[in-house]
Each structure stands twice: as C-alpha cells, then as structure tokens.
Short mmCIF file of C-alpha atoms in Angstrom, two decimals:
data_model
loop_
_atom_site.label_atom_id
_atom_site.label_comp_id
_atom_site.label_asym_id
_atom_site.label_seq_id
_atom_site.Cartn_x
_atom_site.Cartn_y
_atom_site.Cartn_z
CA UNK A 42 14.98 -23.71 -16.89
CA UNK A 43 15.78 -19.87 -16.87
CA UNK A 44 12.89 -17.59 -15.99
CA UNK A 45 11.58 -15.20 -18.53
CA UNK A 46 13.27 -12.49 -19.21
CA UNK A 47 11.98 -8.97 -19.23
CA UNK A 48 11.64 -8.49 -22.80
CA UNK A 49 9.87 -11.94 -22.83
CA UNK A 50 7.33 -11.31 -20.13
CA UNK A 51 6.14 -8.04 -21.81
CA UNK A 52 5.75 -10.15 -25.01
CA UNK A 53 3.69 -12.63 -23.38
CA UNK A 54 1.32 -9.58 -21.70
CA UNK A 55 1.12 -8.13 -24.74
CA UNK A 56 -0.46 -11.38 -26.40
CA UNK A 57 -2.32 -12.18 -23.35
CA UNK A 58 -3.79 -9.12 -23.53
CA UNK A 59 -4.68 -9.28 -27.34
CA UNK A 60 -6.54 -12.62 -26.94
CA UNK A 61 -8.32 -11.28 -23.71
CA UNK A 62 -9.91 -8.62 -26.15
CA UNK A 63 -10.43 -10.81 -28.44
CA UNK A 64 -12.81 -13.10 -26.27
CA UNK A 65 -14.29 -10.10 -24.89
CA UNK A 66 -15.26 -8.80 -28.34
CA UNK A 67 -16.63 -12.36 -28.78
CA UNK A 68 -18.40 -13.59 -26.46
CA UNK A 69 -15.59 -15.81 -24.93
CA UNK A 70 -15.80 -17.72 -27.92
CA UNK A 71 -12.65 -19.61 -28.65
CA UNK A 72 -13.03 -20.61 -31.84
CA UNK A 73 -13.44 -16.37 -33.15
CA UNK A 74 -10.01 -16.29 -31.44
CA UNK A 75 -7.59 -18.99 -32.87
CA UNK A 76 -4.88 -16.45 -34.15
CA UNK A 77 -4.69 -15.05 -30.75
CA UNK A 78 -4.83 -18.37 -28.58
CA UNK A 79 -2.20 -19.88 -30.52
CA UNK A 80 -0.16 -16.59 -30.44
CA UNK A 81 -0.41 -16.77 -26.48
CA UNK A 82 0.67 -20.33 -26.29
CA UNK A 83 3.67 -19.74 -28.09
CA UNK A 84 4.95 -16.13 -26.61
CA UNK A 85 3.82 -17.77 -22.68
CA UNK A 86 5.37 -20.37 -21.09
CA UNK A 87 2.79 -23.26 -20.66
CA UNK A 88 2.35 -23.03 -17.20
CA UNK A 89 1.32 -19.76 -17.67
CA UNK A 90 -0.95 -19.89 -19.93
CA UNK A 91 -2.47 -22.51 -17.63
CA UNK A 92 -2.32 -19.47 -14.64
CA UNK A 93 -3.52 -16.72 -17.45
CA UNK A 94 -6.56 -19.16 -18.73
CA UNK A 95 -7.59 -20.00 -14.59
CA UNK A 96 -7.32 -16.11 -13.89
CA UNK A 97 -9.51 -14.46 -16.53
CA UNK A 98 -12.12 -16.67 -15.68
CA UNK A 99 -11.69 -15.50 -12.01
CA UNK A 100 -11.19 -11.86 -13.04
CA UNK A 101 -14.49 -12.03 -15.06
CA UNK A 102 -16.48 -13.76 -11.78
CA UNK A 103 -15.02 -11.22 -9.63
CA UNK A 104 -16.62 -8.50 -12.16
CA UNK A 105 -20.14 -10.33 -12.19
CA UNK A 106 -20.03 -10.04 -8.92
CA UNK A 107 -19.35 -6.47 -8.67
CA UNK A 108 -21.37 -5.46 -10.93
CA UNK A 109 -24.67 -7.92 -10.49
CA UNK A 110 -23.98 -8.86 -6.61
CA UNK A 111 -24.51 -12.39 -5.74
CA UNK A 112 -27.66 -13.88 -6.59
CA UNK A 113 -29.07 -16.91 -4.42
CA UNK A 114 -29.42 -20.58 -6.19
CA UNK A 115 -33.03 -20.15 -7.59
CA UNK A 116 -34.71 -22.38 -4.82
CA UNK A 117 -33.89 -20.27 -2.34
CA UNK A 118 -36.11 -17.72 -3.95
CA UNK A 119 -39.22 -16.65 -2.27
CA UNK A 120 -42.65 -16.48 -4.34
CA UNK A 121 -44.65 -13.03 -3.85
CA UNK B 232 -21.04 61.59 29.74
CA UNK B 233 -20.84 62.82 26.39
CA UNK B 234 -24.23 62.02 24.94
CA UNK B 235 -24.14 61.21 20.97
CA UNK B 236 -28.20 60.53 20.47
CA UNK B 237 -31.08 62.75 21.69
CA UNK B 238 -33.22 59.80 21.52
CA UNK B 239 -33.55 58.25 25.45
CA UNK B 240 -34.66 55.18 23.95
CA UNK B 241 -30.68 54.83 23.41
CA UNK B 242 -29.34 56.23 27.24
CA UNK B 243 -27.72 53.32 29.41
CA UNK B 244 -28.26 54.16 33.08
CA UNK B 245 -26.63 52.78 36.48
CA UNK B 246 -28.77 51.42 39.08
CA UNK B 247 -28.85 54.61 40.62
CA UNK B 248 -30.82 56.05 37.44
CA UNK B 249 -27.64 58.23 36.22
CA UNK B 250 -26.91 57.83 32.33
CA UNK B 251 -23.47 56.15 31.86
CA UNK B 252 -23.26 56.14 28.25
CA UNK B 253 -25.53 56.70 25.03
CA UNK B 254 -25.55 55.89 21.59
CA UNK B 255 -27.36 56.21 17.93
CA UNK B 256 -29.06 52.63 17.52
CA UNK B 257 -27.36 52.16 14.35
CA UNK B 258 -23.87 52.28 15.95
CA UNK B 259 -25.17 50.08 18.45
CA UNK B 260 -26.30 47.19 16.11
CA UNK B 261 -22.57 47.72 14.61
CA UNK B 262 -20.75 47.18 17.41
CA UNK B 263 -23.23 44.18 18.79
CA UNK B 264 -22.48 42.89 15.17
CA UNK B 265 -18.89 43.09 15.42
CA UNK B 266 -18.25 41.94 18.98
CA UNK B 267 -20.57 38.73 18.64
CA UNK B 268 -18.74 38.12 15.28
CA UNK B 269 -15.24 38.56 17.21
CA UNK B 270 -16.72 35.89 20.13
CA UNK B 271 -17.47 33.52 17.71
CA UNK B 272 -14.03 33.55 15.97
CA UNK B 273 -12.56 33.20 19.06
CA UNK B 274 -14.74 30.77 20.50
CA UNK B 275 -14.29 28.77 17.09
CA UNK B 276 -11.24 28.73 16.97
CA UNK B 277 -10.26 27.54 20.25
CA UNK B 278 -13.26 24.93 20.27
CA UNK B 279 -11.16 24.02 16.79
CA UNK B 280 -7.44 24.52 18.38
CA UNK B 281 -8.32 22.49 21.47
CA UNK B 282 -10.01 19.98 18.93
CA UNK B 283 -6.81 19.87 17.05
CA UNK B 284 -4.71 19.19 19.84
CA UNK B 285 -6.48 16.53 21.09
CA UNK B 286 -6.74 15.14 18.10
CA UNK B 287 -3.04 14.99 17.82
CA UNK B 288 -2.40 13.76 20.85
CA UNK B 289 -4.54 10.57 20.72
CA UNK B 290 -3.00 9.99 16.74
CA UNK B 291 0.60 10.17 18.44
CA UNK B 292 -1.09 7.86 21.48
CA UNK B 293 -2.15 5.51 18.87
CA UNK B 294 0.94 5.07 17.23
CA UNK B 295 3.08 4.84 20.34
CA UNK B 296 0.76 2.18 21.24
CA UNK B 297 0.89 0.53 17.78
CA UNK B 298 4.49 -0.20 17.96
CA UNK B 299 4.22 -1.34 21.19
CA UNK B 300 1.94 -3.69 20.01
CA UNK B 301 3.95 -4.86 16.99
CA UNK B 302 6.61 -4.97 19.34
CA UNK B 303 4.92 -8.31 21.22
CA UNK B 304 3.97 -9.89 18.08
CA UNK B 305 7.20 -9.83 17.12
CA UNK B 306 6.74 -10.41 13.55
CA UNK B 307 10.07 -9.82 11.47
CA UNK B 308 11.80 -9.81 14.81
CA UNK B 309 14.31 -13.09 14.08
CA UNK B 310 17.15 -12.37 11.67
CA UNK B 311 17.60 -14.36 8.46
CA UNK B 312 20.73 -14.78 6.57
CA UNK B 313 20.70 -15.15 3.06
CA UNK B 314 22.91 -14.73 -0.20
CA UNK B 315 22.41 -11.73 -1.93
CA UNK B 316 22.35 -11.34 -5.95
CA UNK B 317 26.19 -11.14 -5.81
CA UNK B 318 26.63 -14.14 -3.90
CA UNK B 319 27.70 -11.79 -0.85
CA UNK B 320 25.75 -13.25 2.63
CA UNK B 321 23.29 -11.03 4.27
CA UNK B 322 21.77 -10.50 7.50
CA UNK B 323 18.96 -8.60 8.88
CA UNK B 324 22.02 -6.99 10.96
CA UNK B 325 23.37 -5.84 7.59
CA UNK B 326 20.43 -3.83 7.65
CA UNK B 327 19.72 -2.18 10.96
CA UNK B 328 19.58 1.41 10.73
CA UNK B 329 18.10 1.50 7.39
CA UNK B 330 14.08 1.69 6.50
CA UNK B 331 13.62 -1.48 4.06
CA UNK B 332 11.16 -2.12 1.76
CA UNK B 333 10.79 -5.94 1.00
CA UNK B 334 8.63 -8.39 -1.06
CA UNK B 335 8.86 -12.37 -0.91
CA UNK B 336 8.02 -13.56 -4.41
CA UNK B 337 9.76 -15.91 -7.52
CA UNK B 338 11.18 -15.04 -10.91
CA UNK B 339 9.20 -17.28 -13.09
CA UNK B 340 5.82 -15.25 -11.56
CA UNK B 341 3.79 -14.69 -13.88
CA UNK B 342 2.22 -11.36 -13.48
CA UNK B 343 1.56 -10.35 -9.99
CA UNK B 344 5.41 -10.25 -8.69
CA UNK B 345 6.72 -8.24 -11.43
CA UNK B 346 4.01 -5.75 -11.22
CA UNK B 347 4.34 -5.28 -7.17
CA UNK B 348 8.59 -5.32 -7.91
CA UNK B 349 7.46 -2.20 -10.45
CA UNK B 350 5.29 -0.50 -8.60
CA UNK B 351 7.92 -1.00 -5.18
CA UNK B 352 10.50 0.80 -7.55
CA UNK B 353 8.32 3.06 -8.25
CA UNK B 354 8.10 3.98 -4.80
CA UNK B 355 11.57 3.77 -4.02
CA UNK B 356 12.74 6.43 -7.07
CA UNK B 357 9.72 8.59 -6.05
CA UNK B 358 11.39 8.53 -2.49
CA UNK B 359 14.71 8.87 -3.74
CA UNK B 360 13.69 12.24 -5.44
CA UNK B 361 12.98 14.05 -1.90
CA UNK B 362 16.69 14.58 -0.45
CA UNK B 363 15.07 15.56 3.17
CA UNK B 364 14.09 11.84 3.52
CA UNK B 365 16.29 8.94 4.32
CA UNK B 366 17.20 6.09 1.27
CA UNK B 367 14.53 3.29 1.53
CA UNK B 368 16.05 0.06 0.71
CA UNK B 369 14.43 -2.31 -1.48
CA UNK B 370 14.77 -6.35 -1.06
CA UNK B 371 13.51 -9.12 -3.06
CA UNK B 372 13.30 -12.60 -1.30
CA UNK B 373 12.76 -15.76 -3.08
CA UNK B 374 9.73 -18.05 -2.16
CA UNK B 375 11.64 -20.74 -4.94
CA UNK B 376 14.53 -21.31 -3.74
CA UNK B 377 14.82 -24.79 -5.94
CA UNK B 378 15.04 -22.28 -9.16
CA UNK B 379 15.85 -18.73 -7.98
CA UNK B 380 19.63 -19.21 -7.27
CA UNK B 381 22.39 -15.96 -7.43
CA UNK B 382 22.32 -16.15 -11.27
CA UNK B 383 18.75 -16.14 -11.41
CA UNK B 384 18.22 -13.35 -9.15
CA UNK B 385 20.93 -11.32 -10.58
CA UNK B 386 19.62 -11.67 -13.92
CA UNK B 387 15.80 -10.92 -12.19
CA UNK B 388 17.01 -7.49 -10.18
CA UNK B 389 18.18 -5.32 -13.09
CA UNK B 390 14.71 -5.59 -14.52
CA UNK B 391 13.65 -3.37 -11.37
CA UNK B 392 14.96 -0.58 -9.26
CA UNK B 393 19.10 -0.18 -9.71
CA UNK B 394 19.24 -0.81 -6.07
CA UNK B 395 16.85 -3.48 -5.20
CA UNK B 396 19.01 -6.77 -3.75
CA UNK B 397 17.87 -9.98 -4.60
CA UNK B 398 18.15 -12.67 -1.73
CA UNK B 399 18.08 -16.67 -1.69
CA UNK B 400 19.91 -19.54 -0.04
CA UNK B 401 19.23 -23.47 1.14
CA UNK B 402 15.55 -24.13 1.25
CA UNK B 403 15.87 -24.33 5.06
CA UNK B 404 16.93 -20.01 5.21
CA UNK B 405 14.63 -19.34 2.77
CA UNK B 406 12.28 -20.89 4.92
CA UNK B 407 13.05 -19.39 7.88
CA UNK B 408 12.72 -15.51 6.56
CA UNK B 409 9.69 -16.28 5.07
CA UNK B 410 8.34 -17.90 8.54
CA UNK B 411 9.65 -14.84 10.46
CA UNK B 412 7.70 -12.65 8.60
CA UNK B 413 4.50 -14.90 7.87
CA UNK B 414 4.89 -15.57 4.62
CA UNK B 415 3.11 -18.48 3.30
CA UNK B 416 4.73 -20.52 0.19
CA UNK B 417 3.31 -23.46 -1.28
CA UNK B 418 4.85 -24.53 -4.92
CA UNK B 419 2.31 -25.83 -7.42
CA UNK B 420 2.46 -29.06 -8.98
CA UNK B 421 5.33 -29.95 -11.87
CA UNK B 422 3.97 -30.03 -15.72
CA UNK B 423 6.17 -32.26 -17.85
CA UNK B 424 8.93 -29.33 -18.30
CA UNK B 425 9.05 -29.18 -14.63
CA UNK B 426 8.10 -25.65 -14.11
CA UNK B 427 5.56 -24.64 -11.99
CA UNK B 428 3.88 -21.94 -10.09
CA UNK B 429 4.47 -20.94 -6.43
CA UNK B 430 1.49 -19.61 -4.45
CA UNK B 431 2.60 -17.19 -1.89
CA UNK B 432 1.33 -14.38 0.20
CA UNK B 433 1.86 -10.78 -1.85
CA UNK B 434 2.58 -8.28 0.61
CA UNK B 435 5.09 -5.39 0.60
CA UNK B 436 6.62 -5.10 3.96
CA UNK B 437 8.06 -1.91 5.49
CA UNK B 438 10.63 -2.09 7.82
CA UNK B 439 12.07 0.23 10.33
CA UNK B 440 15.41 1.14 11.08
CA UNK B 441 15.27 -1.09 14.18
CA UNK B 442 14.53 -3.66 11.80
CA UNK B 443 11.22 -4.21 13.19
CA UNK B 444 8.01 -4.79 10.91
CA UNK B 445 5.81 -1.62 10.93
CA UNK B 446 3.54 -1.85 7.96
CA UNK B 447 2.41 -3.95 5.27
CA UNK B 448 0.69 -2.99 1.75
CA UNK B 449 -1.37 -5.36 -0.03
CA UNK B 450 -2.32 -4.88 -3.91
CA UNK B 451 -5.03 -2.97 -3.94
CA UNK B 452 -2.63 -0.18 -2.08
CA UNK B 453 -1.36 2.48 -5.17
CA UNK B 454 1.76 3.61 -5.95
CA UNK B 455 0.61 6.70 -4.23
CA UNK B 456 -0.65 5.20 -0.91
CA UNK B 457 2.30 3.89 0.15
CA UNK B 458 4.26 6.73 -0.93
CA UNK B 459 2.33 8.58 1.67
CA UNK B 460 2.14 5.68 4.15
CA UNK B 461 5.80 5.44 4.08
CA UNK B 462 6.47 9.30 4.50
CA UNK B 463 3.94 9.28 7.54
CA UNK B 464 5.64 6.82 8.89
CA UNK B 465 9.93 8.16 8.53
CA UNK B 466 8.39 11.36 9.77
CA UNK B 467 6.90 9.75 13.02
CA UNK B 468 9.32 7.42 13.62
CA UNK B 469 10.63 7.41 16.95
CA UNK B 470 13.20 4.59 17.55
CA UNK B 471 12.05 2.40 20.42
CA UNK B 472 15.02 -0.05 20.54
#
C-alpha cells in the first residue's frame, strides 16, 4: 500500500477541515454533518480518519482546558 | 583672579582666605548641571559596558560548557548507515563537516510529519537565501521501515525541500539511528488493509559539523525560532572535535 500522495493528503485536510467546522457550527452533532463525514471517509484513508476522529476530541480537551482550567471531580469540592 | 560677579556670596577662597576663582550663580548651576550630567553618562555607561561584558562572557561560558556537556551524553554520537532515496548508502561520515537538519518520521503520517517536513523546508530555503551562512542539510529518516522503502521515500522527498534526502534500510539500521538519537517508535496496531499508524517522538534535530547533536526543536518551536536558533548557533560554533 503506497502512501498518500501530496495532492491526496491536501484533499483529505481540506475535508477534514470542512467537517471539523461543521461540528463546530453544530454542536458536535454528527447527524447535522453527514455530507461532510462521509466526504472525509472517502478523501482519508481509514486509519486516518480513525487518528483525525481520536485527535479533535483531544484538540477540543486540550482547549477546555486552556480556556476553563481543570476543575476538581465535584466531591472534592469544599462547602462555604 | 579675574573676578566675573561682584556678589561675594559667589568668591571661592583657599584655606588661607585668598579668592581663587568667582562666578555669577547662574553659570555655576550650568556647569554643576553639565558636569553631573557628564558623570552620570559616564558612570552609566561603564556600569552598562562592564554589564555587557560580563554578560557575554558567562553566555559564551555557558555554551562552551553546554557542548561539553552534550559531549558526555553522547547523544547522536554512533554513526548509522542507511540507504538514501536513490538507493545510494549513507553514513553519518558522509556527513561530517556539514550542519544537518534531521527529522525521524513515516510517509503514511497523517498530519504532524508533513507539517514539521514543511515547516523544516521552510527553514532550510529561508537559510539558503543568506549566502554568508553555510548550506544546512536536511534528512528525513524513516521510523517504518516495513513500508517506507527507496521508492517510497523517493516518491515522499519531492513533496518537500529539493534537497532534503530521504533515508531507510533493514529494520535493524533503522533501529539503530533512531536509538542513537533517542527516538522512540512504536507502530500501531494493523486494520484489515494492514495500514497503520506509527507513534514516534517529533523532534527536529540540529546537527553540527562534527556531527554531534546540539539542539532539538519540538512543535510548538515556529518557523521563525529555529531560524534564529540555528543562526545563533553557525555563528557560535566553535568546532571542539
């Protein structure tokens, strides 16, 4: 199995890229974003979109965290 | 003693009571001005030049004592030999005398290799464009070498800078370089096509022309940063072999 080419990569950012605006404009919901989902299957190979699917979901932790900080588990919490 | 105020408010005298000098108060506050002004600069500026200096000397302490340092570790120190993208074999030999940029990655990455292979170029041509510094070489080495043979990496290279080289050979040399220079590579589990994803360390190495490791950039480091990093570090270079 050849890699990607160049050309090929670009086409599978560019779709990756689509969805990933699509979810944010709603709400992460799959279902809004169909078109796009199947349109990134078919331009990535499948073990990418596996990689692509596992890192937004990291990418969009890492932002919580950044922008909320981490919060303790609620029993932790101290009553004033 | 020519005397220039009437006033004898304004009349220095010696300890024997004779007047040495006098002058209109105004003039006086000018030249006090002036001359404390004057000490100050110079004062300044040596507190600042003697500052400066020092300062120097402990940067140019620090790195002396950095490459010592990298020196024991030894990291990059063992040679590798590999098969280039033309199917020529290469040695770290091949390169002594040369600064190297390299990267230890896979062609079927998804996203994070060809965007540090970009940005490297981008270094490389942005280095290329100053003629007072010395060519950087850029090097690709595969983490995957089940997939990435001299086809594969041929094909792989032209997508980057014209003169990156793309290197491979038996698992066991692949191996090897990437254990010389700490490189951890673990490949993912097979889906039913058989592809599958390596995880491996993503670090841009520089080397020196004694073929000794002397920096690393990770990916938060710019295009810019290690532009400047690498400058800094051809225009201190002292060779220690």
């Amino acid at each position: 199995m050849t890699a990607p080419t160049s050309a090929e990569r670009k086409a599978c950012w560019e779709a990756r890229d689509q969805l990933w605006l699509c979810l944010d404009n709603n709400n992460d919901k799959i279902e809004s974003c169909q078109k796009f989902q199947s349109d990134f299957e078919a331009k990535c190979p499948a073990q990418w979109v596996k990689y692509f699917t596992k890192r937004r979901s990291f990418l969009k932790y890492k932002d919580k965290m950044e922008a909320e900080g981490f919060s303790p588990a609620e029993g932790s919490r101290e009553n004033s | 003693v020519i005397l220039t105020s009437e006033n004898p408010d304004n009349w220095d005298f010696n300890k024997d009571g004779q007047i040495i000098s006098s002058y209109s108060s105004s003039s006086r506050a000018h030249v006090k001005l002036w001359t404390r002004l004057l000490v100050s600069l110079l004062v300044g500026g040596g507190v600042l030049g003697a500052w400066w200096y020092v300062d120097l000397e402990k940067q140019q302490k620090f790195q002396r004592r950095r490459v010592e340092q990298l020196r024991k570790v030894a990291l990059g120190q063992g040679t590798f030999s590999l098969l280039d993208h033309m199917g020529q074999r290469r040695t770290k030999q091949d390169f002594l005398g040369n600064w190297v940029l390299m990267y230890f990655g896979f062609t079927h990455c998804p996203d994070i290799c060809p965007e540090e292979l970009d940005k490297l170029s981008a270094v490389v041509s942005a280095l290329d464009q100053d003629p007072s510094l010395p060519r950087v070489q850029p090097l690709f080495i595969t983490v995957d070498p089940e997939r990435d043979n001299v086809g594969a990496l041929a094909r792989y290279v032209k997508d980057f800078h014209p003169r990156l080289i793309g290197l491979t050979g038996t698992p066991e040399e692949v191996k090897q370089a990437a254990q010389d220079y700490r490189v951890y590579a673990s490949p993912g589990p097979k889906d039913e096509d058989g592809d599958y994803i390596v995880d491996h360390t993503v670090l841009v190495y520089l080397v020196s022309p004694d073929g000794l490791f002397l920096d690393y950039y990770n990916r938060m480091k710019n295009k810019d940063q290690i532009l400047d990093s690498i400058k800094n570090h051809i225009k201190n270079f002292r060779s220690v072999i």
